[in-house]
């Protein structure tokens, strides 16, 4: 019988309480240990060398023959070449969507539409590993997030709205719900598949047809979804996908034969789209930027709050519109909480998005990495105190260390501007009134968090917060049945729940 090699340990004597949580213990000594690599297989995904546009149920080249490369942000290597649509291609896609809405999809009963949506949901579940790996390769997010959050939620949204498709006659008492027609949908690069599902599922359930424009840095999950549309045998033209630069999205949004525009992205582009469709017949929903406050009171469960803070800002590399990027801590517990937070940051693993142990993956693009770097430098220049845990970053790819700023003033850029990266700014408060004032002192109003042991305080804070979603003793929790959206410069309209369905119907009197 073979003998096992002797186990060797490297022991480090540390002061009690001054050790990272990732260290094991024995007889008064700390034993540092590392995670073994756990890479997900890339070959579960079969990438085409070149992807065309998806119009009228077929893959077609761009009219001008132009293409662009989709880059893996963790390696800086191209994944595939993607067609660069022109205005002519957008016109073709809108015409195909209009034909399907009038002659095919729009003529189906709600019961029949539901069958297709259930089918899409089931296919997403069956191909979940394939979608999760592709999403991580194309966007840079950790595989455990795309596997456990993005793909299951996307499938759940189609499942949920499939249930509504044959119930429109009962959804709005005393009113008749009619489809709007052709929906132009423009999605961002931080949650490509999930944002696709948020928009396409309610649109199809209500009887609309769709022209979708994915972000130019993350088009591949939409291209794979086109294969799902074919597999589900949707009528040609029901879902069309055009890829290309931002100008294509603007042409789509302002197209005269589009009835509904749904956009998720930056506030600046949202304003531009709003001006472009002003005065037209188009229905419009905008889900834009955010600068969420995560408020921790002195009676909060601190260890639970630390996990919520980490999830609120370092989930998906902080590339989340509702990220809790401003931490408001009651003065009496500020030092204790910050110490706990720094200790927790030392355990965060940054690296290969396809490694199942990775907590923070790659920043989506070089341009976004440069923006984060510039804003962090401004925080240092304006006098805030920077903390970053020691960690080795990969030699290639767009990576940034989890960052914590203390001694932050409300006037600092890092406290006012959306960074869209793994950067947390800490401010303090003394009273609930001060917390509300500081939390609402922003042009954004998308989300917020409250941590306290008192239910009455939660209800009081929620009633005074200018935010579309306020989480209590948790953060970044989503469900297809729950509406999501913002106020002020975070946009208007809601996605998810019956509210999300309402955005895709025209209500008439019975």
Short mmCIF file of C-alpha atoms in Angstrom, two decimals, residues 51-415:
data_model
loop_
_atom_site.label_atom_id
_atom_site.label_comp_id
_atom_site.label_asym_id
_atom_site.label_seq_id
_atom_site.Cartn_x
_atom_site.Cartn_y
_atom_site.Cartn_z
CA UNK A 51 -21.14 36.31 -35.79
CA UNK A 52 -23.64 38.05 -38.04
CA UNK A 53 -26.71 40.07 -37.17
CA UNK A 54 -29.84 38.16 -36.20
CA UNK A 55 -32.68 39.50 -38.35
CA UNK A 56 -35.92 37.77 -39.28
CA UNK A 57 -34.79 34.48 -37.77
CA UNK A 58 -31.50 34.26 -39.69
CA UNK A 59 -27.89 35.24 -39.18
CA UNK A 60 -26.96 37.82 -41.81
CA UNK A 61 -23.80 39.89 -42.43
CA UNK A 62 -23.84 43.62 -41.88
CA UNK A 63 -24.76 45.62 -44.96
CA UNK A 64 -21.45 47.44 -44.95
CA UNK A 65 -19.47 44.28 -44.25
CA UNK A 66 -17.92 45.81 -41.13
CA UNK A 67 -16.97 43.81 -38.05
CA UNK A 68 -15.46 44.39 -34.62
CA UNK A 69 -13.76 42.11 -32.10
CA UNK A 70 -15.22 41.02 -28.78
CA UNK A 71 -12.36 40.87 -26.26
CA UNK A 72 -11.91 38.62 -23.23
CA UNK A 73 -11.05 41.22 -20.54
CA UNK A 74 -9.16 38.68 -18.44
CA UNK A 75 -6.69 37.85 -21.22
CA UNK A 76 -7.00 40.83 -23.60
CA UNK A 77 -7.40 38.29 -26.40
CA UNK A 78 -10.19 38.43 -29.03
CA UNK A 79 -12.96 35.88 -28.64
CA UNK A 80 -14.83 36.38 -31.91
CA UNK A 81 -15.52 38.83 -34.69
CA UNK A 82 -18.99 40.40 -34.62
CA UNK A 83 -20.93 42.18 -37.39
CA UNK A 84 -21.06 45.97 -37.15
CA UNK A 85 -24.60 46.98 -38.08
CA UNK A 86 -25.47 50.04 -40.16
CA UNK A 87 -28.59 52.18 -40.20
CA UNK A 88 -29.81 50.07 -43.12
CA UNK A 89 -29.54 46.93 -40.98
CA UNK A 90 -31.53 48.58 -38.19
CA UNK A 91 -34.25 49.45 -40.70
CA UNK A 92 -34.37 45.80 -41.83
CA UNK A 93 -34.62 44.57 -38.25
CA UNK A 94 -37.44 46.97 -37.40
CA UNK A 95 -39.36 45.97 -40.55
CA UNK A 96 -38.96 42.28 -39.65
CA UNK A 97 -40.22 42.96 -36.13
CA UNK A 98 -43.21 44.90 -37.48
CA UNK A 99 -44.17 42.07 -39.84
CA UNK A 100 -44.02 39.51 -37.06
CA UNK A 101 -46.03 41.69 -34.73
CA UNK A 102 -48.80 42.15 -37.31
CA UNK A 103 -48.87 38.71 -38.92
CA UNK A 104 -47.36 36.17 -36.51
CA UNK A 105 -46.39 36.84 -32.89
CA UNK A 106 -48.93 39.59 -32.36
CA UNK A 107 -51.71 37.28 -33.59
CA UNK A 108 -50.96 34.48 -31.13
CA UNK A 109 -53.09 34.00 -28.05
CA UNK A 110 -51.52 34.59 -24.65
CA UNK A 111 -51.67 30.86 -24.04
CA UNK A 112 -49.56 30.19 -27.15
CA UNK A 113 -47.05 32.95 -26.33
CA UNK A 114 -46.65 31.44 -22.87
CA UNK A 115 -45.61 28.11 -24.40
CA UNK A 116 -42.74 29.78 -26.24
CA UNK A 117 -41.59 31.66 -23.14
CA UNK A 118 -41.66 28.50 -21.04
CA UNK A 119 -39.64 26.83 -23.78
CA UNK A 120 -37.02 29.59 -23.72
CA UNK A 121 -36.75 29.33 -19.94
CA UNK A 122 -36.26 25.58 -20.12
CA UNK A 123 -33.60 25.88 -22.83
CA UNK A 124 -31.70 28.46 -20.74
CA UNK A 125 -31.76 26.04 -17.83
CA UNK A 126 -30.58 23.16 -19.99
CA UNK A 127 -27.75 25.25 -21.45
CA UNK A 128 -26.98 27.12 -18.23
CA UNK A 129 -23.35 26.02 -17.97
CA UNK A 130 -22.68 27.08 -21.54
CA UNK A 131 -24.22 30.51 -20.97
CA UNK A 132 -22.43 30.99 -17.63
CA UNK A 133 -19.00 30.26 -19.10
CA UNK A 134 -19.59 32.50 -22.11
CA UNK A 135 -20.86 35.33 -19.90
CA UNK A 136 -17.71 35.17 -17.76
CA UNK A 137 -15.42 34.98 -20.79
CA UNK A 138 -17.03 37.95 -22.50
CA UNK A 139 -17.68 40.24 -19.52
CA UNK A 140 -14.99 39.29 -16.98
CA UNK A 141 -17.37 38.47 -14.13
CA UNK A 142 -16.58 35.49 -11.85
CA UNK A 143 -18.04 32.20 -13.00
CA UNK A 144 -19.72 31.61 -9.64
CA UNK A 145 -21.72 34.81 -10.15
CA UNK A 146 -22.76 34.10 -13.73
CA UNK A 147 -23.49 30.48 -12.77
CA UNK A 148 -25.44 31.19 -9.56
CA UNK A 149 -27.01 34.61 -10.28
CA UNK A 150 -27.11 35.77 -13.90
CA UNK A 151 -28.22 32.64 -15.73
CA UNK A 152 -30.75 31.34 -13.15
CA UNK A 153 -32.34 34.81 -12.83
CA UNK A 154 -32.56 35.14 -16.61
CA UNK A 155 -34.34 31.79 -16.88
CA UNK A 156 -36.62 32.75 -13.98
CA UNK A 157 -37.68 35.95 -15.72
CA UNK A 158 -38.85 34.07 -18.80
CA UNK A 159 -40.61 31.56 -16.56
CA UNK A 160 -42.32 34.30 -14.55
CA UNK A 161 -43.56 36.29 -17.55
CA UNK A 162 -44.69 33.12 -19.29
CA UNK A 163 -47.14 32.86 -16.42
CA UNK A 164 -48.47 36.35 -17.15
CA UNK A 165 -48.88 35.91 -20.91
CA UNK A 166 -52.34 34.33 -20.74
CA UNK A 167 -53.54 36.45 -17.81
CA UNK A 168 -53.43 39.93 -19.32
CA UNK A 169 -57.23 40.07 -19.26
CA UNK A 170 -57.08 39.91 -15.46
CA UNK A 171 -53.86 41.82 -14.75
CA UNK A 172 -55.37 45.30 -14.96
CA UNK A 173 -58.90 45.36 -13.52
CA UNK A 174 -61.39 47.20 -15.71
CA UNK A 175 -58.85 47.73 -18.48
CA UNK A 176 -57.88 45.89 -21.64
CA UNK A 177 -54.12 45.42 -22.20
CA UNK A 178 -52.90 45.78 -25.79
CA UNK A 179 -49.32 45.32 -26.98
CA UNK A 180 -47.44 48.47 -27.89
CA UNK A 181 -45.94 47.02 -31.07
CA UNK A 182 -42.19 47.02 -31.78
CA UNK A 183 -39.86 47.45 -28.80
CA UNK A 184 -36.32 48.80 -29.19
CA UNK A 185 -34.21 47.52 -26.31
CA UNK A 186 -30.66 48.66 -25.54
CA UNK A 187 -28.75 46.83 -22.82
CA UNK A 188 -25.43 47.44 -20.99
CA UNK A 189 -22.28 45.35 -20.61
CA UNK A 190 -22.38 44.58 -16.88
CA UNK A 191 -25.22 42.00 -16.96
CA UNK A 192 -25.66 41.17 -20.66
CA UNK A 193 -27.84 38.07 -20.42
CA UNK A 194 -29.82 39.17 -17.39
CA UNK A 195 -30.65 42.59 -18.86
CA UNK A 196 -31.68 40.83 -22.08
CA UNK A 197 -34.11 38.68 -20.10
CA UNK A 198 -35.43 41.63 -18.08
CA UNK A 199 -36.45 43.32 -21.31
CA UNK A 200 -37.34 40.60 -23.78
CA UNK A 201 -39.46 38.43 -21.45
CA UNK A 202 -42.17 41.01 -20.55
CA UNK A 203 -42.17 42.43 -24.09
CA UNK A 204 -42.91 39.04 -25.64
CA UNK A 205 -45.41 38.10 -22.93
CA UNK A 206 -47.44 41.21 -23.77
CA UNK A 207 -47.43 40.46 -27.51
CA UNK A 208 -44.72 42.87 -28.65
CA UNK A 209 -41.80 42.05 -30.93
CA UNK A 210 -38.24 43.09 -30.22
CA UNK A 211 -35.12 44.60 -31.75
CA UNK A 212 -32.31 44.27 -29.21
CA UNK A 213 -29.00 46.10 -29.29
CA UNK A 214 -26.40 44.60 -26.88
CA UNK A 215 -23.32 46.48 -25.66
CA UNK A 216 -20.41 46.44 -28.10
CA UNK A 217 -18.04 44.95 -25.50
CA UNK A 218 -20.36 42.06 -24.55
CA UNK A 219 -22.39 40.92 -27.58
CA UNK A 220 -21.75 37.18 -27.39
CA UNK A 221 -24.42 36.08 -24.91
CA UNK A 222 -27.01 37.85 -27.09
CA UNK A 223 -25.62 35.97 -30.10
CA UNK A 224 -25.95 32.69 -28.21
CA UNK A 225 -29.48 33.70 -27.20
CA UNK A 226 -30.27 34.03 -30.91
CA UNK A 227 -29.58 30.31 -31.11
CA UNK A 228 -32.05 29.77 -28.26
CA UNK A 229 -34.66 31.73 -30.23
CA UNK A 230 -34.10 29.41 -33.19
CA UNK A 231 -34.18 26.35 -30.96
CA UNK A 232 -37.46 27.50 -29.40
CA UNK A 233 -38.84 27.97 -32.92
CA UNK A 234 -40.16 31.50 -32.40
CA UNK A 235 -41.77 33.02 -35.51
CA UNK A 236 -39.10 34.79 -37.64
CA UNK A 237 -38.76 38.47 -36.77
CA UNK A 238 -40.14 38.14 -33.24
CA UNK A 239 -36.68 38.73 -31.74
CA UNK A 240 -34.01 40.54 -33.76
CA UNK A 241 -30.49 41.38 -32.57
CA UNK A 242 -28.27 44.10 -34.06
CA UNK A 243 -24.72 44.68 -32.86
CA UNK A 244 -22.48 47.69 -33.26
CA UNK A 245 -21.44 51.03 -31.76
CA UNK A 246 -23.56 53.37 -29.69
CA UNK A 247 -24.72 55.28 -32.77
CA UNK A 248 -26.64 52.19 -33.86
CA UNK A 249 -28.48 52.18 -30.55
CA UNK A 250 -29.44 55.82 -31.01
CA UNK A 251 -30.71 55.18 -34.54
CA UNK A 252 -32.76 52.26 -33.21
CA UNK A 253 -34.24 54.32 -30.36
CA UNK A 254 -35.25 57.18 -32.64
CA UNK A 255 -36.51 54.98 -35.50
CA UNK A 256 -39.98 56.23 -36.56
CA UNK A 257 -41.49 52.72 -36.63
CA UNK A 258 -40.49 51.84 -33.06
CA UNK A 259 -43.27 52.07 -30.46
CA UNK A 260 -41.37 51.44 -27.23
CA UNK A 261 -37.81 52.20 -26.11
CA UNK A 262 -36.21 50.53 -23.09
CA UNK A 263 -32.67 51.52 -22.15
CA UNK A 264 -30.34 50.48 -19.35
CA UNK A 265 -27.01 52.29 -19.15
CA UNK A 266 -25.36 55.56 -18.19
CA UNK A 267 -27.30 58.65 -17.20
CA UNK A 268 -25.63 60.69 -19.93
CA UNK A 269 -26.75 58.34 -22.72
CA UNK A 270 -30.18 58.02 -21.11
CA UNK A 271 -30.61 61.79 -21.29
CA UNK A 272 -29.57 61.73 -24.94
CA UNK A 273 -32.14 59.03 -25.72
CA UNK A 274 -34.80 60.96 -23.80
CA UNK A 275 -34.15 64.04 -25.89
CA UNK A 276 -34.15 61.94 -29.06
CA UNK A 277 -37.61 60.46 -28.47
CA UNK A 278 -39.19 63.58 -26.94
CA UNK A 279 -42.33 64.63 -28.77
CA UNK A 280 -42.79 61.24 -30.43
CA UNK A 281 -45.42 58.58 -29.75
CA UNK A 282 -42.85 56.24 -28.18
CA UNK A 283 -43.23 54.80 -24.68
CA UNK A 284 -39.95 55.08 -22.75
CA UNK A 285 -38.36 53.47 -19.71
CA UNK A 286 -34.86 54.32 -18.52
CA UNK A 287 -32.79 52.49 -15.90
CA UNK A 288 -29.68 54.59 -15.43
CA UNK A 289 -26.80 55.17 -13.03
CA UNK A 290 -26.67 55.08 -9.27
CA UNK A 291 -24.63 56.03 -6.23
CA UNK A 292 -26.35 53.99 -3.54
CA UNK A 293 -25.98 54.62 0.17
CA UNK A 294 -25.54 51.59 2.42
CA UNK A 295 -26.41 52.78 5.94
CA UNK A 296 -25.21 50.90 9.03
CA UNK A 297 -26.60 51.83 12.47
CA UNK A 298 -24.92 51.06 15.78
CA UNK A 299 -27.39 48.28 16.61
CA UNK A 300 -26.81 46.41 13.34
CA UNK A 301 -25.41 42.86 13.31
CA UNK A 302 -21.92 43.93 12.24
CA UNK A 303 -20.59 40.66 10.87
CA UNK A 304 -23.73 40.25 8.77
CA UNK A 305 -23.44 43.89 7.69
CA UNK A 306 -19.83 43.39 6.58
CA UNK A 307 -20.91 40.57 4.28
CA UNK A 308 -23.70 42.76 2.92
CA UNK A 309 -21.30 45.64 2.34
CA UNK A 310 -18.88 43.39 0.46
CA UNK A 311 -21.70 41.97 -1.64
CA UNK A 312 -23.06 45.45 -2.21
CA UNK A 313 -19.91 46.93 -3.73
CA UNK A 314 -17.54 44.14 -4.80
CA UNK A 315 -20.14 41.91 -6.47
CA UNK A 316 -19.48 41.89 -10.24
CA UNK A 317 -16.34 44.04 -9.66
CA UNK A 318 -18.60 46.89 -8.52
CA UNK A 319 -19.89 47.19 -12.09
CA UNK A 320 -23.46 47.40 -10.85
CA UNK A 321 -25.77 50.39 -11.24
CA UNK A 322 -27.28 49.75 -7.79
CA UNK A 323 -23.94 49.06 -6.07
CA UNK A 324 -23.69 50.27 -2.47
CA UNK A 325 -20.73 52.50 -3.25
CA UNK A 326 -21.31 54.93 -0.37
CA UNK A 327 -21.08 53.36 3.09
CA UNK A 328 -22.66 55.53 5.80
CA UNK A 329 -21.62 54.29 9.26
CA UNK A 330 -22.82 55.58 12.63
CA UNK A 331 -19.87 57.25 14.33
CA UNK A 332 -19.91 55.11 17.48
CA UNK A 333 -19.14 51.92 15.52
CA UNK A 334 -17.13 53.35 12.63
CA UNK A 335 -13.69 52.15 13.79
CA UNK A 336 -14.94 48.68 14.67
CA UNK A 337 -16.76 48.23 11.39
CA UNK A 338 -13.89 49.53 9.27
CA UNK A 339 -11.45 47.18 11.01
CA UNK A 340 -13.78 44.25 10.31
CA UNK A 341 -14.20 45.39 6.72
CA UNK A 342 -10.45 45.65 6.12
CA UNK A 343 -9.98 42.17 7.56
CA UNK A 344 -12.69 40.85 5.24
CA UNK A 345 -11.11 42.55 2.22
CA UNK A 346 -7.89 40.65 2.87
CA UNK A 347 -9.75 37.41 2.07
CA UNK A 348 -11.21 38.53 -1.28
CA UNK A 349 -9.71 36.61 -4.18
CA UNK A 350 -9.00 38.56 -7.38
CA UNK A 351 -8.13 36.69 -10.54
CA UNK A 352 -9.26 34.47 -13.40
CA UNK A 353 -13.04 34.87 -13.87
CA UNK A 354 -13.34 31.19 -14.81
CA UNK A 355 -11.79 30.00 -11.54
CA UNK A 356 -14.63 29.00 -9.22
CA UNK A 357 -12.72 30.47 -6.25
CA UNK A 358 -12.53 33.97 -7.72
CA UNK A 359 -14.50 36.70 -5.94
CA UNK A 360 -13.55 39.68 -8.12
CA UNK A 361 -12.89 39.10 -11.80
CA UNK A 362 -11.71 41.35 -14.61
CA UNK A 363 -12.90 44.88 -15.31
CA UNK A 364 -14.97 44.80 -18.49
CA UNK A 365 -12.72 46.91 -20.71
CA UNK A 366 -9.54 48.92 -20.82
CA UNK A 367 -11.54 52.14 -21.02
CA UNK A 368 -13.49 51.27 -17.88
CA UNK A 369 -10.28 50.35 -16.03
CA UNK A 370 -8.81 53.73 -16.95
CA UNK A 371 -11.94 55.50 -15.66
CA UNK A 372 -11.75 53.65 -12.32
CA UNK A 373 -8.02 54.39 -12.00
CA UNK A 374 -8.57 58.08 -12.68
CA UNK A 375 -11.36 58.42 -10.11
CA UNK A 376 -9.38 56.56 -7.45
CA UNK A 377 -6.45 58.91 -8.09
CA UNK A 378 -8.80 61.87 -7.61
CA UNK A 379 -9.87 60.47 -4.23
CA UNK A 380 -6.26 60.37 -3.07
CA UNK A 381 -5.61 63.85 -4.45
CA UNK A 382 -8.64 65.27 -2.62
CA UNK A 383 -7.42 63.92 0.72
CA UNK A 384 -9.28 60.66 1.31
CA UNK A 385 -7.37 57.75 2.85
CA UNK A 386 -6.88 54.80 0.51
CA UNK A 387 -6.81 51.15 1.61
CA UNK A 388 -6.23 48.21 -0.72
CA UNK A 389 -5.51 44.67 0.49
CA UNK A 390 -2.27 43.08 -0.63
CA UNK A 391 -2.93 40.75 -3.53
CA UNK A 392 -1.18 39.72 -6.71
CA UNK A 393 -3.01 40.71 -9.88
CA UNK A 394 -2.70 38.66 -13.07
CA UNK A 395 -0.03 39.91 -15.45
CA UNK A 396 -2.51 40.20 -18.32
CA UNK A 397 -6.05 41.47 -18.33
CA UNK A 398 -7.94 44.41 -16.84
CA UNK A 399 -7.86 43.92 -13.08
CA UNK A 400 -8.23 46.30 -10.14
CA UNK A 401 -7.80 45.67 -6.42
CA UNK A 402 -10.81 46.01 -4.09
CA UNK A 403 -10.50 49.54 -2.76
CA UNK A 404 -11.72 51.23 0.42
CA UNK A 405 -11.64 54.98 1.07
CA UNK A 406 -12.03 56.51 4.53
CA UNK A 407 -11.97 60.15 5.58
CA UNK A 408 -14.24 60.92 2.63
CA UNK A 409 -16.09 64.22 2.33
CA UNK A 410 -19.38 64.56 0.47
CA UNK A 411 -17.73 67.01 -1.91
CA UNK A 412 -15.18 64.43 -3.10
CA UNK A 413 -15.68 63.07 -6.60
CA UNK A 414 -15.55 59.50 -5.28
CA UNK A 415 -18.60 60.32 -3.13
#
